[in-house]
Structure formats: C-alpha cells, structure tokens
PDB file of C-alpha atoms in Angstrom:
ATOM      1  CA  MET A 450     117.630 -49.517 -30.402  1.00  0.00           C
ATOM      2  CA  THR A 451     119.828 -50.724 -27.622  1.00  0.00           C
ATOM      3  CA  GLN A 452     121.407 -54.171 -27.935  1.00  0.00           C
ATOM      4  CA  ALA A 453     119.549 -55.335 -24.811  1.00  0.00           C
ATOM      5  CA  ASN A 454     116.298 -54.952 -26.830  1.00  0.00           C
ATOM      6  CA  ASN A 455     117.651 -56.625 -29.970  1.00  0.00           C
ATOM      7  CA  PRO A 456     116.712 -60.320 -30.061  1.00  0.00           C
ATOM      8  CA  LEU A 457     119.252 -60.900 -32.868  1.00  0.00           C
ATOM      9  CA  HIS A 458     122.166 -59.518 -30.918  1.00  0.00           C
ATOM     10  CA  GLY A 459     125.037 -62.032 -30.842  1.00  0.00           C
ATOM     11  CA  ILE A 460     123.562 -64.337 -33.504  1.00  0.00           C
ATOM     12  CA  LYS A 461     125.676 -64.561 -36.607  1.00  0.00           C
ATOM     13  CA  LEU A 462     123.908 -64.493 -39.992  1.00  0.00           C
ATOM     14  CA  GLU A 463     125.417 -67.920 -40.849  1.00  0.00           C
ATOM     15  CA  ALA A 464     124.013 -69.493 -37.636  1.00  0.00           C
ATOM     16  CA  LEU A 465     120.637 -67.860 -38.254  1.00  0.00           C
ATOM     17  CA  LEU A 466     120.473 -69.119 -41.857  1.00  0.00           C
ATOM     18  CA  THR A 467     121.670 -72.620 -40.854  1.00  0.00           C
ATOM     19  CA  ASP A 468     118.870 -72.807 -38.183  1.00  0.00           C
ATOM     20  CA  LEU A 469     116.276 -71.757 -40.849  1.00  0.00           C
ATOM     21  CA  VAL A 470     117.499 -74.349 -43.307  1.00  0.00           C
ATOM     22  CA  ASP A 471     117.514 -77.064 -40.618  1.00  0.00           C
ATOM     23  CA  HIS A 472     113.995 -76.130 -39.581  1.00  0.00           C
ATOM     24  CA  TYR A 473     112.332 -75.467 -42.969  1.00  0.00           C
ATOM     25  CA  GLY A 474     114.622 -76.925 -45.590  1.00  0.00           C
ATOM     26  CA  TRP A 475     115.645 -75.103 -48.786  1.00  0.00           C
ATOM     27  CA  GLU A 476     112.395 -75.803 -50.636  1.00  0.00           C
ATOM     28  CA  GLU A 477     110.123 -74.394 -47.922  1.00  0.00           C
ATOM     29  CA  LEU A 478     112.521 -71.514 -47.208  1.00  0.00           C
ATOM     30  CA  GLY A 479     112.386 -70.603 -50.899  1.00  0.00           C
ATOM     31  CA  ARG A 480     108.629 -70.767 -50.855  1.00  0.00           C
ATOM     32  CA  ARG A 481     108.348 -68.509 -47.793  1.00  0.00           C
ATOM     33  CA  ILE A 482     111.017 -66.009 -49.031  1.00  0.00           C
ATOM     34  CA  ASP A 483     111.056 -66.002 -52.807  1.00  0.00           C
ATOM     35  CA  ILE A 484     114.657 -65.192 -53.607  1.00  0.00           C
ATOM     36  CA  ARG A 485     116.831 -66.843 -56.182  1.00  0.00           C
ATOM     37  CA  CYS A 486     119.568 -67.942 -53.781  1.00  0.00           C
ATOM     38  CA  PHE A 487     116.958 -70.104 -51.935  1.00  0.00           C
ATOM     39  CA  ASN A 488     115.266 -71.508 -55.022  1.00  0.00           C
ATOM     40  CA  HIS A 489     118.037 -72.192 -57.593  1.00  0.00           C
ATOM     41  CA  ASP A 490     121.062 -74.301 -56.493  1.00  0.00           C
ATOM     42  CA  PRO A 491     120.848 -73.065 -52.886  1.00  0.00           C
ATOM     43  CA  SER A 492     123.841 -73.082 -50.530  1.00  0.00           C
ATOM     44  CA  ILE A 493     124.736 -71.391 -47.313  1.00  0.00           C
ATOM     45  CA  LYS A 494     127.690 -69.664 -48.956  1.00  0.00           C
ATOM     46  CA  SER A 495     125.785 -68.102 -51.904  1.00  0.00           C
ATOM     47  CA  SER A 496     122.893 -67.128 -49.635  1.00  0.00           C
ATOM     48  CA  LEU A 497     125.209 -65.408 -47.136  1.00  0.00           C
ATOM     49  CA  LYS A 498     126.804 -63.466 -49.951  1.00  0.00           C
ATOM     50  CA  PHE A 499     123.453 -62.265 -51.251  1.00  0.00           C
ATOM     51  CA  LEU A 500     121.981 -61.556 -47.759  1.00  0.00           C
ATOM     52  CA  ARG A 501     124.976 -59.466 -46.751  1.00  0.00           C
ATOM     53  CA  LYS A 502     124.571 -57.235 -49.794  1.00  0.00           C
ATOM     54  CA  THR A 503     120.770 -57.020 -49.906  1.00  0.00           C
ATOM     55  CA  GLN A 504     119.175 -55.395 -46.884  1.00  0.00           C
ATOM     56  CA  TRP A 505     115.501 -56.083 -47.762  1.00  0.00           C
ATOM     57  CA  ALA A 506     116.203 -59.812 -48.212  1.00  0.00           C
ATOM     58  CA  ARG A 507     118.157 -59.949 -44.934  1.00  0.00           C
ATOM     59  CA  GLU A 508     115.282 -58.254 -43.121  1.00  0.00           C
ATOM     60  CA  LYS A 509     112.870 -60.882 -44.409  1.00  0.00           C
ATOM     61  CA  VAL A 510     115.179 -63.693 -43.283  1.00  0.00           C
ATOM     62  CA  GLU A 511     115.590 -62.060 -39.842  1.00  0.00           C
ATOM     63  CA  ARG A 512     111.821 -61.673 -39.521  1.00  0.00           C
ATOM     64  CA  LEU A 513     111.236 -65.292 -40.445  1.00  0.00           C
ATOM     65  CA  TYR A 514     113.887 -66.427 -37.922  1.00  0.00           C
ATOM     66  CA  LEU A 515     112.290 -64.427 -35.132  1.00  0.00           C
ATOM     67  CA  LYS A 516     108.904 -65.906 -35.963  1.00  0.00           C
ATOM     68  CA  MET A 517     110.452 -69.395 -35.965  1.00  0.00           C
ATOM     69  CA  ILE A 518     111.945 -68.985 -32.501  1.00  0.00           C
ATOM     70  CA  GLY A 519     108.880 -67.126 -31.122  1.00  0.00           C
ATOM     71  CA  GLU A 520     110.544 -63.811 -30.408  1.00  0.00           C
ATOM     72  CA  PRO A 521     108.694 -60.512 -30.923  1.00  0.00           C
ATOM     73  CA  ILE A 522     109.486 -58.709 -34.143  1.00  0.00           C
ATOM     74  CA  PRO A 523     111.261 -55.343 -33.528  1.00  0.00           C
ATOM     75  CA  GLN A 524     109.700 -52.237 -35.149  1.00  0.00           C
ATOM     76  CA  HIS A 525     112.445 -51.866 -37.741  1.00  0.00           C
ATOM     77  CA  LEU A 526     111.750 -55.391 -39.060  1.00  0.00           C
ATOM     78  CA  ARG A 527     107.965 -55.232 -39.184  1.00  0.00           C
ATOM     79  CA  GLY A 528     107.891 -53.821 -42.695  1.00  0.00           C
ATOM     80  CA  ASP A 529     105.435 -51.093 -41.675  1.00  0.00           C
ATOM     81  CA  ALA A 530     107.889 -48.792 -39.991  1.00  0.00           C
ATOM     82  CA  GLY A 531     107.176 -45.229 -41.072  1.00  0.00           C
ATOM     83  CA  ARG A 532     104.092 -46.129 -43.027  1.00  0.00           C
ATOM     84  CA  ASN A 533     100.443 -45.328 -42.262  1.00  0.00           C
ATOM     85  CA  THR A 534      98.873 -48.763 -41.690  1.00  0.00           C
ATOM     86  CA  GLU A 535      95.392 -47.424 -40.941  1.00  0.00           C
ATOM     87  CA  ALA A 536      92.886 -48.583 -43.531  1.00  0.00           C
ATOM     88  CA  PRO A 537      91.045 -45.935 -45.479  1.00  0.00           C
ATOM     89  CA  ARG A 538      87.477 -45.283 -44.269  1.00  0.00           C
ATOM     90  CA  ALA A 539      84.495 -45.907 -46.394  1.00  0.00           C
ATOM     91  CA  SER A 540      82.366 -42.838 -47.021  1.00  0.00           C
ATOM     92  CA  GLY A 541      79.604 -42.378 -44.485  1.00  0.00           C
ATOM     93  CA  THR A 542      81.452 -43.868 -41.553  1.00  0.00           C
ATOM     94  CA  GLN A 543      81.620 -41.928 -38.286  1.00  0.00           C
ATOM     95  CA  ASP A 544      84.875 -40.226 -37.309  1.00  0.00           C
ATOM     96  CA  SER A 545      86.149 -41.468 -33.967  1.00  0.00           C
ATOM     97  CA  GLY A 546      87.177 -37.952 -33.024  1.00  0.00           C
ATOM     98  CA  ARG A 547      90.901 -38.713 -33.302  1.00  0.00           C
ATOM     99  CA  SER A 548      92.945 -36.147 -35.131  1.00  0.00           C
ATOM    100  CA  ARG A 549      94.913 -37.473 -38.034  1.00  0.00           C
ATOM    101  CA  PRO A 550      98.287 -36.195 -39.081  1.00  0.00           C
ATOM    102  CA  THR A 551      98.125 -34.670 -42.549  1.00  0.00           C
ATOM    103  CA  SER A 552     101.716 -33.720 -43.075  1.00  0.00           C
ATOM    104  CA  HIS A 553     102.413 -36.831 -45.111  1.00  0.00           C
ATOM    105  CA  GLN A 554      99.572 -36.200 -47.544  1.00  0.00           C
ATOM    106  CA  PRO A 555     100.490 -34.221 -50.616  1.00  0.00           C
ATOM    107  CA  THR A 556      98.401 -31.188 -51.401  1.00  0.00           C
ATOM    108  CA  ARG A 557      97.167 -30.617 -54.916  1.00  0.00           C
ATOM    109  CA  GLU A 558      96.363 -27.274 -56.356  1.00  0.00           C
ATOM    110  CA  GLN A 559      93.381 -27.135 -58.628  1.00  0.00           C
ATOM    111  CA  PRO A 560      94.270 -25.849 -62.110  1.00  0.00           C
ATOM    112  CA  THR A 561      92.767 -22.489 -62.718  1.00  0.00           C
ATOM    113  CA  LYS A 562      93.783 -21.660 -66.322  1.00  0.00           C
ATOM    114  CA  ASP A 563      95.730 -23.275 -69.065  1.00  0.00           C
ATOM    115  CA  LYS A 564      99.208 -21.721 -69.373  1.00  0.00           C
ATOM    116  CA  ALA A 565      98.602 -20.780 -73.010  1.00  0.00           C
ATOM    117  CA  GLU A 566      95.361 -18.989 -72.069  1.00  0.00           C
ATOM    118  CA  ASP A 567      97.210 -17.125 -69.356  1.00  0.00           C
ATOM    119  CA  GLU A 568     100.005 -16.005 -71.593  1.00  0.00           C
ATOM    120  CA  SER A 569      97.628 -14.840 -74.332  1.00  0.00           C
ATOM    121  CA  SER A 570      95.724 -12.658 -71.888  1.00  0.00           C
ATOM    122  CA  THR A 571      98.927 -11.044 -70.518  1.00  0.00           C
ATOM    123  CA  GLY A 572     100.383 -10.128 -73.914  1.00  0.00           C
ATOM    124  CA  VAL A 573     103.402 -12.454 -73.794  1.00  0.00           C
ATOM    125  CA  ASN A 574     104.526 -13.363 -77.294  1.00  0.00           C
ATOM    126  CA  GLN A 575     101.775 -11.281 -78.885  1.00  0.00           C
ATOM    127  CA  HIS A 576     104.327  -9.836 -81.304  1.00  0.00           C
ATOM    128  CA  ILE A 577     104.944 -13.399 -82.625  1.00  0.00           C
ATOM    129  CA  TRP A 578     101.266 -14.377 -82.956  1.00  0.00           C
ATOM    130  CA  GLY A 579     100.200 -10.971 -84.241  1.00  0.00           C
ATOM    131  CA  LYS A 580      97.620 -10.310 -81.578  1.00  0.00           C
ATOM    132  CA  GLY A 581      96.956  -7.182 -79.654  1.00  0.00           C
ATOM    133  CA  GLN A 582      98.951  -4.747 -81.760  1.00  0.00           C
ATOM    134  CA  ASP A 583      96.537  -3.676 -84.500  1.00  0.00           C
TER     135      ASP A 583
END
C-alpha cells in the first residue's frame, strides 16, 4: 500500500488515541474494544505501551478511529483479509456458475484399512505374534 492511499499516514498513535478518548470516553472505548488497558485504570501512557506491542489491538483501535472520522477502512484493517467471507450454501441451492477456488480447502483421504490389519496381511511382525509360520 502506498502512503497516498493510507488514511492513517502522518497521524501519531497518541493523537489517534487521544481523539478516540475525547470522542467516546474511556468507558465507551472499553465497551467497544474490550482490552484491559481501556477498562481497568485507563491512561494514555499505558494504552500506548500496550497498543505498540500488540498488533491485533492496534488494528482494532485504528479501525474504530477510521469509522469515527468517516474514512474508508483499508483492506489490511478489515479483519477479513485473506479469508473466505462467502457464506456456505445450503444444500439444494442453485450454483451461480462461478468457479470457486479450492486450493485453500484441505483434502481428506478416506481410510481404507486399519494399520494393524494391513501389517498382519503383509507378514510384518508375524514372527512375534506367531502367525504365518506353521
């Protein structure tokens, strides 16, 4: 992302947090973003220390700030980046004809035989169990 497209470019975290506290207050801020530094003895200093070390919390604060000022939320702050947000279809619904990527879906092999069954049929460890050599 270029800085020209970054609505947070040039805004210091301290100014951003101060604006949020002035607008919402600590109680409402703690209700909207449930983190300890907003709910228990909140201060700008302790919150800045936590937000600088904790990326997920900082992203939530940045998202709330952008909503507050009416700016669009960049893709990296949406919380759905890299995730499939399409809801699963109920059975019996028509396919729209769009192809769906399947590379992110794990494939499962169906079990064919129990390992112990397989080993007994191939003669592995038969000398221990006393099978096959009569």
